[in-house]
PDB file of C-alpha atoms in Angstrom:
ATOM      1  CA  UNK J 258     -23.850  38.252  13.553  1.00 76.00           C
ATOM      2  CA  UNK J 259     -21.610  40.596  11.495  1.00 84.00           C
ATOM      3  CA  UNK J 260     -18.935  39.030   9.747  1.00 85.00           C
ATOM      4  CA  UNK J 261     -15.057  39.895  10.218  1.00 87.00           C
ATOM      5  CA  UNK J 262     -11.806  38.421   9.947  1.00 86.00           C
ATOM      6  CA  UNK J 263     -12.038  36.150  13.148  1.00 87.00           C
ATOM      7  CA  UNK J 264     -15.315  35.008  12.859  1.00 90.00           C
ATOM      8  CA  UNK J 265     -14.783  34.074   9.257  1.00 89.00           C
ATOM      9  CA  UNK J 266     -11.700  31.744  10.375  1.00 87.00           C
ATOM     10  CA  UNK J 267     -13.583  30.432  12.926  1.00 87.00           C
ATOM     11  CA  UNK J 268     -16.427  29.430  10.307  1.00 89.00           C
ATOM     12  CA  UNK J 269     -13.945  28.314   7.565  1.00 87.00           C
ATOM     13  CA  UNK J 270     -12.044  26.105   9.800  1.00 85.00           C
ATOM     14  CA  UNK J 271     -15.202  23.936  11.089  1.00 84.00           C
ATOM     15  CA  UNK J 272     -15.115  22.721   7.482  1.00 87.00           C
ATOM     16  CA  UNK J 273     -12.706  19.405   7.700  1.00 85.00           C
ATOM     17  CA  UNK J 274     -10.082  19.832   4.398  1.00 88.00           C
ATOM     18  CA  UNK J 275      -7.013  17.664   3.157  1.00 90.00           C
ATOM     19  CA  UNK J 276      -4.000  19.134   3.572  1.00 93.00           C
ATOM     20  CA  UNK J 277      -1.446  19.348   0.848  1.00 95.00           C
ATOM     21  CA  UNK J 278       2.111  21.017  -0.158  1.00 95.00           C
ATOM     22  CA  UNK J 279       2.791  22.467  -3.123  1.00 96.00           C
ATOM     23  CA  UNK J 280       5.733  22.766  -4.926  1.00 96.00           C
ATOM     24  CA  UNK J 281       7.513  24.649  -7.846  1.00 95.00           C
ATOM     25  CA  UNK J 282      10.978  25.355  -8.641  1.00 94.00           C
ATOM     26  CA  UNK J 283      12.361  29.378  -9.198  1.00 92.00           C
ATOM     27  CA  UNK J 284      14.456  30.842 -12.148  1.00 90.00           C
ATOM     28  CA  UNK J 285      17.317  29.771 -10.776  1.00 91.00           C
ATOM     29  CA  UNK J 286      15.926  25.880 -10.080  1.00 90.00           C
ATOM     30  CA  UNK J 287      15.469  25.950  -6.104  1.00 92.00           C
ATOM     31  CA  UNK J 288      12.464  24.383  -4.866  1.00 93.00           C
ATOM     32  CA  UNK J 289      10.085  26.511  -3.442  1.00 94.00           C
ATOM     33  CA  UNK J 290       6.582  25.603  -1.598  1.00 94.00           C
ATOM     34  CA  UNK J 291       3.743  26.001   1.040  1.00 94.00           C
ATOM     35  CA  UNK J 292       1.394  23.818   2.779  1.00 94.00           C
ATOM     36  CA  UNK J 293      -2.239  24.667   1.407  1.00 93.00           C
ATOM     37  CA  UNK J 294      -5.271  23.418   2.423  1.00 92.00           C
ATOM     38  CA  UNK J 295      -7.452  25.360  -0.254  1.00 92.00           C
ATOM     39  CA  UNK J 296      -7.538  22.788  -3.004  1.00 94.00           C
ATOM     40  CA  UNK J 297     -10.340  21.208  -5.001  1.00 94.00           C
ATOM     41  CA  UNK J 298     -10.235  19.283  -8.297  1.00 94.00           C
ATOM     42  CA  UNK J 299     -11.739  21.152 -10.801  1.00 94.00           C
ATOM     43  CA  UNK J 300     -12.252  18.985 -14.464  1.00 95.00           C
ATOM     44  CA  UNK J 301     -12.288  15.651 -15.156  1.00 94.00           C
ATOM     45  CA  UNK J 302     -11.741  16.439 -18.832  1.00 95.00           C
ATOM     46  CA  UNK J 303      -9.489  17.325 -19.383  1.00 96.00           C
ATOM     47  CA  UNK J 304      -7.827  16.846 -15.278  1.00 97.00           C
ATOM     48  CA  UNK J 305      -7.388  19.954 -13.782  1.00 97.00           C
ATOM     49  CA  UNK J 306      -6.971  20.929  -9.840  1.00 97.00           C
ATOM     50  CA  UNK J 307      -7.195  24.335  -8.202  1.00 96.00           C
ATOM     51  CA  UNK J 308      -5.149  25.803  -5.578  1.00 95.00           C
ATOM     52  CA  UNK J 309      -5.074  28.911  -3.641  1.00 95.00           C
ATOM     53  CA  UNK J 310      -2.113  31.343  -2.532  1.00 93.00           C
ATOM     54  CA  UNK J 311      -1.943  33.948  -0.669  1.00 92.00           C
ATOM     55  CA  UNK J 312      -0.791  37.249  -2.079  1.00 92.00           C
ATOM     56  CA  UNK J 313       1.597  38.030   1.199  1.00 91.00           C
ATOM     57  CA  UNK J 314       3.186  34.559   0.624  1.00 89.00           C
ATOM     58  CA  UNK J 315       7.346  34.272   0.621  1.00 89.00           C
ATOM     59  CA  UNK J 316       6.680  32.424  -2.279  1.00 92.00           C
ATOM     60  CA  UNK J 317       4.123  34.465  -4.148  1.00 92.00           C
ATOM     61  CA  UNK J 318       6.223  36.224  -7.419  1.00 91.00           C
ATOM     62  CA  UNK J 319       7.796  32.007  -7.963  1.00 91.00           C
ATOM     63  CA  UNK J 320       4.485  30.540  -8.420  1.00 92.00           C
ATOM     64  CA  UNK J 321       2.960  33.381 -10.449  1.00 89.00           C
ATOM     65  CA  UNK J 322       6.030  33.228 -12.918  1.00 89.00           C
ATOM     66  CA  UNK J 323       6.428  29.696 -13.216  1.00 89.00           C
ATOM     67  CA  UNK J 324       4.813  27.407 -15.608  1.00 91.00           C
ATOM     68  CA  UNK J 325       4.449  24.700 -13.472  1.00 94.00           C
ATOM     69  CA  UNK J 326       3.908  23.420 -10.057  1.00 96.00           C
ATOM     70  CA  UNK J 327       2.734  19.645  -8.273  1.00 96.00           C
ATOM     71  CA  UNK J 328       0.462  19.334  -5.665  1.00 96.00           C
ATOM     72  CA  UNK J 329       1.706  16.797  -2.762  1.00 96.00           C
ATOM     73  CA  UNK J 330      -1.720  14.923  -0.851  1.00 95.00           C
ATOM     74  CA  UNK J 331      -0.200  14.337   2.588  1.00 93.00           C
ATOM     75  CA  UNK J 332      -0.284  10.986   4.599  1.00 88.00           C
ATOM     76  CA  UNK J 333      -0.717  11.444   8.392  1.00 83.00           C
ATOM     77  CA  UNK J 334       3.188  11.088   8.172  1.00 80.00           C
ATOM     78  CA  UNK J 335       3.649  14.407   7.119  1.00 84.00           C
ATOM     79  CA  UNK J 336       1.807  16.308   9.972  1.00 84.00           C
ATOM     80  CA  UNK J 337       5.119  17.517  11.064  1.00 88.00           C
ATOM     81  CA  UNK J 338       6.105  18.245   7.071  1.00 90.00           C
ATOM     82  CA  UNK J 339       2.986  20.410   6.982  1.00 90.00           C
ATOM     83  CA  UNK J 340       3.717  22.507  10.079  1.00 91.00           C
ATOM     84  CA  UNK J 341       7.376  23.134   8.866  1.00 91.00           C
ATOM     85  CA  UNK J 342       5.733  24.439   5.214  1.00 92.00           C
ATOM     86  CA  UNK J 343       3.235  26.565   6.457  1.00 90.00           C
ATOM     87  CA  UNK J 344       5.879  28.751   8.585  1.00 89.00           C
ATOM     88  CA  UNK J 345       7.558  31.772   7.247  1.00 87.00           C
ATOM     89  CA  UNK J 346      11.024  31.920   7.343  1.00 86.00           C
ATOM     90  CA  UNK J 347      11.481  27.777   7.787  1.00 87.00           C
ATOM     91  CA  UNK J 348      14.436  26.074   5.701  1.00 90.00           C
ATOM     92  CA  UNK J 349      11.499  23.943   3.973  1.00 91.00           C
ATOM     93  CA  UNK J 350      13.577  21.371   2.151  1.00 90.00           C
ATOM     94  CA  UNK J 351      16.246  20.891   4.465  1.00 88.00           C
ATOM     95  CA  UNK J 352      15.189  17.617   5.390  1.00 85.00           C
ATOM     96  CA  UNK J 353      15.333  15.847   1.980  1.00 86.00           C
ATOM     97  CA  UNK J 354      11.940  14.223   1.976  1.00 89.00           C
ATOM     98  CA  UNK J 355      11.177  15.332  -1.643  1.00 92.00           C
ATOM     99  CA  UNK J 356      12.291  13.701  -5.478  1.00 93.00           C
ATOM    100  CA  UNK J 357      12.248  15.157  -8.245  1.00 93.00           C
ATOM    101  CA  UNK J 358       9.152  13.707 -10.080  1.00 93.00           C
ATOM    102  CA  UNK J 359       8.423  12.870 -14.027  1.00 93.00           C
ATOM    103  CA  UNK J 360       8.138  16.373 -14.410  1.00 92.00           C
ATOM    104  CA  UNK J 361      11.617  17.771 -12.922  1.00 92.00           C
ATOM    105  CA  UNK J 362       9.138  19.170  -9.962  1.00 94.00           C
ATOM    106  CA  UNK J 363       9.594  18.168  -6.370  1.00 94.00           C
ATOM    107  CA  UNK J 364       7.287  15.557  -5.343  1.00 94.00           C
ATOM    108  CA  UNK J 365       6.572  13.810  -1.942  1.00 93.00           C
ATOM    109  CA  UNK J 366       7.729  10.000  -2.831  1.00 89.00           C
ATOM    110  CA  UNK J 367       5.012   8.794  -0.429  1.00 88.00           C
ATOM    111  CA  UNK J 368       2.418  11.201  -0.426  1.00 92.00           C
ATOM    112  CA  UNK J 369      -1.433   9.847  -0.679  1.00 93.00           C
ATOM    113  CA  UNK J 370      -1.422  11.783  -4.401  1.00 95.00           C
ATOM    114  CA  UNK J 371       1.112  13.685  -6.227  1.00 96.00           C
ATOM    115  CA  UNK J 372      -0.449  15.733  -8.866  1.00 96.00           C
ATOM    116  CA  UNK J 373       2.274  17.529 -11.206  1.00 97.00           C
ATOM    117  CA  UNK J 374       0.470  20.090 -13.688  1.00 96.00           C
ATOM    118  CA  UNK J 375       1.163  22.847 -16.302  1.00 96.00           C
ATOM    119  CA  UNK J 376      -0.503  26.046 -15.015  1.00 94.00           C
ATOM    120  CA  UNK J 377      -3.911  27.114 -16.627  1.00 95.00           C
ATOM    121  CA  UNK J 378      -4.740  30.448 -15.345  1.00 94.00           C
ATOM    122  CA  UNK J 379      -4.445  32.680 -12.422  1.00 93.00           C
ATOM    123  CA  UNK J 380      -7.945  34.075 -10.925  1.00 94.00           C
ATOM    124  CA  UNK J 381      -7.207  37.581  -8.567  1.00 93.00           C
ATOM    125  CA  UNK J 382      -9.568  36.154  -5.406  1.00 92.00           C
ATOM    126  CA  UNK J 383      -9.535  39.259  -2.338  1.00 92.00           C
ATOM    127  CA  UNK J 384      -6.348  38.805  -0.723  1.00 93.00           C
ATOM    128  CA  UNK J 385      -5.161  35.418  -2.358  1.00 94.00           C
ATOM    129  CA  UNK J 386      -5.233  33.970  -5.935  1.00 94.00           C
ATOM    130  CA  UNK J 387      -6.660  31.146  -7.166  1.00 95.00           C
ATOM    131  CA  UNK J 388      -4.344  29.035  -9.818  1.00 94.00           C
ATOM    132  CA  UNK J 389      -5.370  26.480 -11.566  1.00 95.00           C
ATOM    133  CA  UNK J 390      -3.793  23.952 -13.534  1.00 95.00           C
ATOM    134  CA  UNK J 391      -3.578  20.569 -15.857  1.00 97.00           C
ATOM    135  CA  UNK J 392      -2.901  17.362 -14.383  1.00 96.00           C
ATOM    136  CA  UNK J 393       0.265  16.151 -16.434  1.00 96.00           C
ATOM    137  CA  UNK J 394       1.520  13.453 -13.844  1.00 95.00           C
ATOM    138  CA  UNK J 395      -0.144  11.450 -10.937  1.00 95.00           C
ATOM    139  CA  UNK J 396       0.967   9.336  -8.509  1.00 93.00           C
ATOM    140  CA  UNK J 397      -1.295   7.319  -5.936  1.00 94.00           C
ATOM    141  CA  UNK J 398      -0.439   5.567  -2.825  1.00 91.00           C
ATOM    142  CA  UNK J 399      -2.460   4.147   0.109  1.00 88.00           C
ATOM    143  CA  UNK J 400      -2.762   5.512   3.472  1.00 86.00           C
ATOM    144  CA  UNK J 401      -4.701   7.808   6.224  1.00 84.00           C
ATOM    145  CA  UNK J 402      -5.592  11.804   5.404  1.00 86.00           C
ATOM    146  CA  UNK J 403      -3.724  14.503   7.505  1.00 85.00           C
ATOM    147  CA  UNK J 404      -6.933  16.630   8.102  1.00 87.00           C
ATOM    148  CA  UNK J 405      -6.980  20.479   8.730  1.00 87.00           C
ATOM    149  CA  UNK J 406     -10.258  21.087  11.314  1.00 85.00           C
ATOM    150  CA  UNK J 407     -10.844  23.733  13.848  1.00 84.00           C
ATOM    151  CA  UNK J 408      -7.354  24.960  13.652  1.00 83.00           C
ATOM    152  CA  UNK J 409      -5.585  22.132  14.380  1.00 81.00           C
ATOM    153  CA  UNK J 410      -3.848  19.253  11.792  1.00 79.00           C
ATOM    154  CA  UNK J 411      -5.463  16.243  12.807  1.00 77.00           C
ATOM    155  CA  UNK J 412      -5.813  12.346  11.547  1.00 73.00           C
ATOM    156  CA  UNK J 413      -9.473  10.887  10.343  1.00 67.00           C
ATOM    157  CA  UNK J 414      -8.894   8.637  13.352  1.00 63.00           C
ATOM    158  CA  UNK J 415      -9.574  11.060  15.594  1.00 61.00           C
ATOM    159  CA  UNK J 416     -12.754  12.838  14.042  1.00 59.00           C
ATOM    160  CA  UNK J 417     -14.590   9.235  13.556  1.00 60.00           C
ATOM    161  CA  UNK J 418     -15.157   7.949  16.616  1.00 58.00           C
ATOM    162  CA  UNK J 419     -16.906  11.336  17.812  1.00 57.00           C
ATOM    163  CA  UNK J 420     -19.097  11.160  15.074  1.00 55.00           C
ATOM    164  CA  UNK J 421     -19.593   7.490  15.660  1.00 55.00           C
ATOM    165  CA  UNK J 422     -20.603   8.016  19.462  1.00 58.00           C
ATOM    166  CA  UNK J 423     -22.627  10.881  18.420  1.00 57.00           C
ATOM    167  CA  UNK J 424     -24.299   8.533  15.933  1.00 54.00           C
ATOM    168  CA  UNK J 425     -24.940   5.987  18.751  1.00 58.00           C
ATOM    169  CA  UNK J 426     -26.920   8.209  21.083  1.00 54.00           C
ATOM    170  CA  UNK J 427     -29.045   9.616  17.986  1.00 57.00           C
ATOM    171  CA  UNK J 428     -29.733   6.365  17.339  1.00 56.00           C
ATOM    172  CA  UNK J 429     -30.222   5.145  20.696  1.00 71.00           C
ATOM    173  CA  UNK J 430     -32.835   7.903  21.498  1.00 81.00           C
ATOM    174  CA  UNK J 431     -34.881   7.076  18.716  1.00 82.00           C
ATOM    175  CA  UNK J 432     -35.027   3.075  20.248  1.00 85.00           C
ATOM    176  CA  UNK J 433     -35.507   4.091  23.317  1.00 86.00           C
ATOM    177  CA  UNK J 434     -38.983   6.547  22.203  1.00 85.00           C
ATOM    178  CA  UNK J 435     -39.820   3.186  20.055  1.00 88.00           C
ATOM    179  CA  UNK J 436     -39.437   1.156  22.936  1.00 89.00           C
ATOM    180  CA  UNK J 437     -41.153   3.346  25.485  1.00 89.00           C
ATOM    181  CA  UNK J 438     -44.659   3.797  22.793  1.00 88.00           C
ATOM    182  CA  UNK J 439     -44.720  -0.372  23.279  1.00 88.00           C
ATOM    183  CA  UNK J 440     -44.353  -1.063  26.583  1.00 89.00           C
ATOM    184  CA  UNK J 441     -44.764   2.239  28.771  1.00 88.00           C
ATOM    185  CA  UNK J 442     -41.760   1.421  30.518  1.00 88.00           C
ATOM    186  CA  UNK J 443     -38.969   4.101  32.140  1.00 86.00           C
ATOM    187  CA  UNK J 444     -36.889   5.656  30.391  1.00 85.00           C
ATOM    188  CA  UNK J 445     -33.975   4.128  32.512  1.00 84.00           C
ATOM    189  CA  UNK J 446     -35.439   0.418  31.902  1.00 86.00           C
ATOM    190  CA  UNK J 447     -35.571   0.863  28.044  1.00 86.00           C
ATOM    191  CA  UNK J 448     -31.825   1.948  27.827  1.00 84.00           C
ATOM    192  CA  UNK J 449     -30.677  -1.117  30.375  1.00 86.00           C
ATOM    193  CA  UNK J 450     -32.907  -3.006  27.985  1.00 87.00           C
ATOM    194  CA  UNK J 451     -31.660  -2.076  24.620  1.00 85.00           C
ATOM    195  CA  UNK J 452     -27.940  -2.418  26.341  1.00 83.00           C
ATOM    196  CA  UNK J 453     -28.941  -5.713  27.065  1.00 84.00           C
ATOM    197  CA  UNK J 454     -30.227  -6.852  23.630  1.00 84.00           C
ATOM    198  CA  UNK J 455     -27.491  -5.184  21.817  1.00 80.00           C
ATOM    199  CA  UNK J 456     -29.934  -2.432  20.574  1.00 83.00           C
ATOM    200  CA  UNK J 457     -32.747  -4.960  18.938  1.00 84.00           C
ATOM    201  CA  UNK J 458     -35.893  -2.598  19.898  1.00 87.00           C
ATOM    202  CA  UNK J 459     -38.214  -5.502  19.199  1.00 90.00           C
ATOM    203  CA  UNK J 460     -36.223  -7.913  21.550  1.00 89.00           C
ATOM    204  CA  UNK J 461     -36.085  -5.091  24.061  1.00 88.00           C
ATOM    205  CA  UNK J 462     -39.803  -4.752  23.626  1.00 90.00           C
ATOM    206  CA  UNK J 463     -40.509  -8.400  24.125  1.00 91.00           C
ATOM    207  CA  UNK J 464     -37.865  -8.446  27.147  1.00 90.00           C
ATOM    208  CA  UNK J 465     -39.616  -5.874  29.213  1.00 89.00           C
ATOM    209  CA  UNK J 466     -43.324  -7.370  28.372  1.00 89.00           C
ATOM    210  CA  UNK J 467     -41.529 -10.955  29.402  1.00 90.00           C
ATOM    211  CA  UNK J 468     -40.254  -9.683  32.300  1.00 86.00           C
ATOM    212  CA  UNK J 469     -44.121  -8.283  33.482  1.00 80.00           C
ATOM    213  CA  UNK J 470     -41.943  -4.648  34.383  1.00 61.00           C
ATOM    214  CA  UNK J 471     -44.395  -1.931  35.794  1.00 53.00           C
ATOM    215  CA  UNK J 472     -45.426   0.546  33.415  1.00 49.00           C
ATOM    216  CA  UNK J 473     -46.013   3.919  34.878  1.00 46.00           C
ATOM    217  CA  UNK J 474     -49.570   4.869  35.454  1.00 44.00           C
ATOM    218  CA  UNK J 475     -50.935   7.500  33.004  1.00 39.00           C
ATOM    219  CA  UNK J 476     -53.505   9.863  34.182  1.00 40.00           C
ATOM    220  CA  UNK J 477     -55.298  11.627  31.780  1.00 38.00           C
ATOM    221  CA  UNK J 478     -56.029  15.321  32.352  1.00 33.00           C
TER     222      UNK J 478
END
């Protein structure tokens, strides 16, 4: 299928990301930001991060003239935070959630990471740029992921148990075959089995053969 602009989002946003804010202060020392979910650590040594703009952003000329900038991990507390950040036009620091860090950058006090850096370089990418930059500060707390996936800003908690379930009926499939190639037995009666033995195929196997069930007759053609 040709690409274009629609499909593309539609491809990119099956792929589950963090979601961060980042953060930088102007000439004349206001904070300025965006919610980003294009960000990857880059080096281990030395630490360095990576974090894409767009070049139609509000904030565009700030972060491509300043020597600095922090990158805020968010907690599932900040869905809301996130929302307000990614919308043009939005008073983003009117609700006083942010401190200035070690730095003199504004930093979420409670974020999963804050990551304050000295900018590296600046890499022209199509219609955004890619900045990177030197890990200078860190801060770590515990807590659950906002996640950015088809679309939406979501928590881990409600990817998992999808995946789980989806897990389950792999897995039970695969008993089910194992238990049918033993004992010859329904479909129906191997799943009721397995149910019923909390998924042990060999007790299922010795269940059914305990139990004398009728196997269905095979007739070789």
């Amino acid at each position: 299928m040709k690409i274009d602009d629609k499909l593309f989002r539609k491809a990119m946003s099956s792929f589950p990301s963090g979601v961060t804010i980042v953060t930088t202060l102007d000439t004349e020392g206001q904070s300025r930001g965006f919610t980003a979910t294009a960000f990857s650590s880059l080096s281990c040594n030395p630490p360095m991060i990576l974090i894409c703009l767009s070049n139609k952003a509000e904030c565009f000329q700030t972060f491509t003239s300043s020597g600095r900038f922090a990158v805020n991990i968010l907690s599932q507390d900040y869905e809301q935070l996130a929302m307000r950040f990614a919308t043009t036009g939005a008073d983003k620091f009117a609700g006083g959630e942010f401190v200035l860090g070690e730095s003199g950058l504004p930093v979420l006090p409670y974020a999963l990471a804050s990551l304050e850096c000295k900018v590296d370089q600046f890499h022209p990418g199509g219609d955004h740029v890619i900045l990177t930059g030197i890990v200078e500060h860190a801060n770590v707390h515990e807590g659950e992921a906002t996640v950015y996936f088809g679309g939406k800003f979501r928590f881990l908690a409600e990817l998992v148990p999808a995946k789980i379930d989806a897990l389950k009926l792999q897995v039970t499939a695969l008993m089910i075959k194992a238990v049918r190639k033993e004992t010859r037995a329904g479909t129906l009666d191997c799943r009721a089995v397995l149910d019923e033995t909390g998924c042990d195929v060999q007790k299922a196997i010795d269940l059914i053969r305990s139990r004398g069930q009728k196997t269905p007759k095979i007739v070789w053609v």
